[in-house]
Amino acid sequence: MSDYENYLKGSPLEVKVITRRIGIPNSASIGVFLQNDGYKALTKALSMKPDEVINEVKNSGLRGRGGAGFNTGMKWSFVPKQSAKPKYVVCNADESEPGTCKDRPLIEFDPHQLIEGIAIAGYAIQSNQGYIYVRGEYRYLLDILDRALEEAYARGYLGKNILSSGFNYDIATHTGAGAYECGEETALLNSLEGLRGYPRVKPPFPAVVGLYGGPTVVNNVETLSNVPSILLNGAEWYSKLGSPKNGGTRLFCLSGHINRPGVYELPMGFPLRRIIEEVGGGIPGGKKLKCVIPGGSSCPVLLPEEIDTPMDFDSLAKIGSMLGSGGVVIMDEDTCMVKAALRISKFYAHESCGWCIPCREGTSWLKTLLTRLHGGAGVPEDPDTALDVAFNILGKTLCPLGDAAALPVISILKKFRHEFEEHVKLGGCPYERKEATVS
Amino acid sequence: MLSESLRAKFDQVIARYPLKRSAIVPLLMFGQDEIGYVSEELIQEIARAVEVRPIEVIEDIGYYSMLHRQPIGKYNFQVCTNISCLLRGGEAMLEHCSKKLGIGHKQTTADGKFSLEEVECLGACCGAPAMQVNYDFFENLTLEKIDALIEKLRKV
Amino acid sequence: MPDQVASAPPTTVNLTIDGKSVSVPPGTLLIEAAKQSAIDIPSFCYYPGLALQGACRMCVVLIEKMPKLQTACTTVVTNGMVVHTANEEVKNARKAMLEFLLTNHPLDCPVCDKGGECELQDMVFTYGAAETRFLETKHHEEEKKFSNLVYYDRPRCILCYRCIRVCDEGMDVNAFGIGFRGGHSEIIPNQGEKLECEECGMCIDICPVGALTSGTYRYKTRPWELTYTGTICNHCGDGCKTTLSIRNNEIIRANNRDHSGINGEFLCAKGRFGWDFVNNENRVTAPRIRRDGKQEESTWEEALGTTVARLNDVITRHGANSVAVIGSNHTTNEENYLLSRFARTVLGTNNIDHHRTADFSSLVTALTQSHAVDRHATMQDLGEASSILLIGNNPTPQHPLLAYQIRQAVRQHRARLYIVNSADIKLRRQASLYVQVNPAGEGQALRALMGTQSPGPDMVVAGSASVGTLADELKAESDTIIIFGEEVRGETIGDLVRWGLALPGLTRFIALGDYANSRGAADMGLLPGNLPGYAALSDADARRHFETVWGTKLATQPGHDLRGILGGIQNGEIKALMVFGSNPVKTFNFDRSALRSVEFLVVADLFSTETAEVADVFLPATSFAEKPGTVTNTCGQVQAVKRTMRKPGTRSDLEIILALARQFGHPWPYQSPDDVLREIITNVRGYSIALPTLLLGGAVATSPEGNPPRLEREDLIFSSHDSLFTSGTLSRYSHALNSVEESKRPHDHIF
Ligand SMILES: Cc1cc2nc3c(=O)[nH]c(=O)nc-3n(C[C@H](O)[C@H](O)[C@H](O)COP(=O)(O)O)c2cc1C
Ligand code: SF4
Ligand code: FES
């Protein structure tokens, strides 16, 4: 078990849609779920035509919460109606993007909401089998899900002829074993087929050729958890919760140098400054903000003068960053940005699957170069070389992991170049160990 | 010999998929949980159970970072030092564990009780600094919390 | 797009590459479209015929209206596509990929085994990125010995995965995998530290860099110190083109990197490593004469003189038919043709035969009678076949190229493979229908298939598909290629051909003979009942034709077949025996004491075999690598073997036969093998070969025609069932083939 409650502190500014049951004792049990309009949405969905369900989700403006932010209903609509091979819904619970820990509470405290969302997605694309791919480290969540699935089968919300609608649906869990890349949808499918988690060449996209060669929808936990509420309250209600083309609410994970770290459900488009200052209660010790990662470690960092931005996919794209997976990582004035870049590079080098050259060689080059530079053995060319290496990775890899590795480093190198040069000059790190003294 | 319960688990897991080989990674994980590591026998048994050549199982083992082919300590300390934890003292926590246990990254104590590993993001960023001991999360770590935990585990 | 308005699917797609307008069939990959218009897009992992990887990213190009660079190896062309393969962005991307590759790649080309023929080296030379800004330390890893023949050096490996794919998709051996992850990824063998496989070495040739190297070649020499000659492998009957690399009169390696010949890039362990018998220390390089029980070295003059004298003596005392000749499965067509002439015109006997590993005569007879003499399928035909019926044999070990072609047909052209066999042969994996018969039941099953015999109750083993189903499926096919081994002989072949020709479409046939020139031995008339080209002695016109060409009368009486000859030796009827490149003691396990009892035995061979040991005169012959000529593969395709080196002290069978003929008082006019070949071309039916094609290294199909006597006895036809690592007697002298663990496995072991 986790001591998760510790940091689901909640905030008056929250708009609770998918977290509304969290806090109710035994919220994970089907009993509590049913008392709080559980499986009503599925019942309703089964009374609609599959296409009506897809349109409802499309019009709600729900966009993928896994990172890419693609319109979910649109994605479902790409699945061919007729298919010789079985269709699948795969829930991506591989949550591994540094700074991201939102899918965890959703599964821990409201697994049935997710199961209901998956079943509805399955009905919408006329699939009969769903899988939940859970990262290996989340073993206790696997147990929670298995228990919830048992309950759902026992009550007839899964299995044959659900609610005597004639619709059959099965869901099974699947554990990963430690690989960030397996969160990438095509690598995930290979992993689910028992292969090494290498990405697939696209096109064809999973919606057409996915798991076992059948049409497959891959959606994030948070994405699917939103589906029941959309069906219950309607597309219009949901889209109004957020900002234009960015329907609904979003879970933000506040971490790093912040007074009230935690997972908060806020309307799409909520201003970043208010997230830091009001929701998160500002920076410990009244220190100044140095920069913030808005959506997980693969997003370019934002400077203090850039935080007056609405937190939605389009607004962040406009200022050259991304909403990503909602991991908001705050760094105060005493943070060594070389160290930050180094640690992020170390992660991507460790997680590169090694299939394609620029990612395999580029990420470890960045890691070793920045290690040397931060360690005091830097040379004046290093900042330029690092920038070059990152640009040589960018846009040239088979899957987006390469970009995920390059973008943050590029943004840090551009926005904090002086810190890199200072390391070269001093032959060492002026901030050494400061970041360790917090907390 | 694999235990009866594990074999039963194998059959139950394999039945979830239209393609047997899909079960390889889950079977490796469940097998490792029971045996403590991925043994030669486990590899052969899984290959037989899902009808692949052993090298295909070995390819998977090499890929996934949670699978190890050597025995490790009863309690595996996996300390995260990724960005959110880094910012809240993750490295200090790692160093402390290392000092206390007298072992470094991917090492195991002589008595086979403890292992230590510096790991990537555990999905506990809002509880940083965080670590996992085997599958259990320990968050908002402090040096004191770590001392207490080690003492407790030394006793059992 | 406008073309979508058109109702009929477009037959070509039009696009622009670097300003050139290009039109290709729909579904073409951009990288291929570029190649067709002579625009080179660099690549490592892309390999025609193998699965797409998109891994090396060398082939990135700029496609207008696309947000970022695209990989040409995974992009299917579309109408109106505008592509740039040489602008700055693309050039820099390529440079970057090469720089990345070099970060952990040793920069020691001068000492690397692949130096001079390395794709990475060439790439860097052509596209730049030589000087690196990489200041970090490279990963180091020790080189690994996967087997005696295959070594792997991780730091040099660029992970293009060609080795894995050629082993999986090409060979169906699946011996490689990938270990670890990210920068630590490496190629791993199937048996822990070791590789257990068919040892074909395809992975070595396909490796673009010095990562996989050959145990027999590595660090022996440098590519530029070698001279290269394309010739034909001397082992099995498939006739693979192989390029021998020679340095000061010694073969250093064999490969087929230029993908020329009927085998493309294919070579099996025998073709790639098994040539070393040529250099074997036991090669005999001086003639030997038996003096009071012991063979002693002698001069060629003495040895030839003795041979002629002793033979003359036997003939004058016992008559020409007391002499017999056994020919070879390995010697050239020219040699076999002359040997046939020698026996019949110089010695004056038709007692001539060879170890027949397939009943080519009956196939020729049947096709001739059905006026379908051109229905022999070539190796290339097989690779593109849509339907294949394989009866008997186990091609994977016995005919590696043929098996490869069958797999290609199935994989690349979705061919259906139908198998009738008593064993659980490996090709079963590719079969769409497999009729497993009881041991030696192939002929019976075949007769049932053709309806000439009713299917016996226990004809097929339990659980096997029925002959009836097979018949139905074959009737639904067309252009079937029918392949059969020793199991089908004599009259059954006649029935099979007539039945097969009645199937829909253009049915073609292949009879499977064991060795490099088994087919040529039969075609050139190393048979008791017919002259070269299956011209029956009983056929007056055919006989007269050769009588005029050779200027002598010919005996019409068929001679003894091989079993007859051996019997004749036992009952004393045969007093003298000439053996060329054959080891009957072993092959027919013939009692040596009986052989000793003949008055005179002369053996021409490379080694002192069980048969040679009891010879009165031993003549050391040259190997395939040391003489020019032609051989005919089991499909009837003629190819040229070339002299690549000399072996002092040895003489070719051709030189030997000519010398003997001369000393017998028959001064034949031939100056060279070419003269003999010209005579073959004009006089052997079906052998009207276009010389230029042959000289340019091509394979020329033949369509022999004739009515040779029917098969004397069934037990004349039998295969030696060689494994992947044996070929009769020769392979015993190959250190390479004997050095691999796998060679100790049972012959039918499946890897
Ligand atoms: C390297 C990499 C890692 C990813 N990891 C995850 C992950 O852990 N969880 C997730 O939901 N999506 C992850 N994604 C995004 C998935 O590829 C995919 O877009 C997403 O699961 C689709 O679901 P959505 O449309 O609901 O967001 C990752 C993408 C990349 C390139
Ligand atoms: S061994 Fe050669 S062919 Fe195989 S992956 Fe490495 S470089 Fe490529
Ligand atoms: S960064 Fe440590 S748990 Fe996420």
Short mmCIF file of C-alpha atoms and ligand atoms in Angstrom, two decimals, chain A residues 98-99, chain B residues 80-85 121-125 128 130, ligand 3:
data_model
loop_
_atom_site.label_atom_id
_atom_site.label_comp_id
_atom_site.label_asym_id
_atom_site.label_seq_id
_atom_site.Cartn_x
_atom_site.Cartn_y
_atom_site.Cartn_z
CA PRO A 98 8.92 11.77 -14.58
CA GLY A 99 6.79 14.22 -12.63
CA CYS B 80 14.29 7.27 -6.97
CA THR B 81 16.59 10.13 -7.88
CA ASN B 82 14.65 11.36 -10.89
CA ILE B 83 13.79 15.03 -11.23
CA SER B 84 11.00 15.47 -8.67
CA CYS B 85 12.84 13.40 -6.10
CA CYS B 121 10.68 7.73 -11.65
CA LEU B 122 8.43 5.51 -9.56
CA GLY B 123 5.27 7.52 -10.05
CA ALA B 124 5.46 8.95 -6.58
CA CYS B 125 6.58 12.41 -7.57
CA ALA B 128 9.08 12.89 -3.21
CA ALA B 130 10.31 8.38 -2.60
S1 FES D 3 10.67 11.61 -9.76
FE1 FES D 3 10.82 10.29 -8.11
S2 FES D 3 8.92 9.38 -8.08
FE2 FES D 3 8.81 10.64 -9.75
#
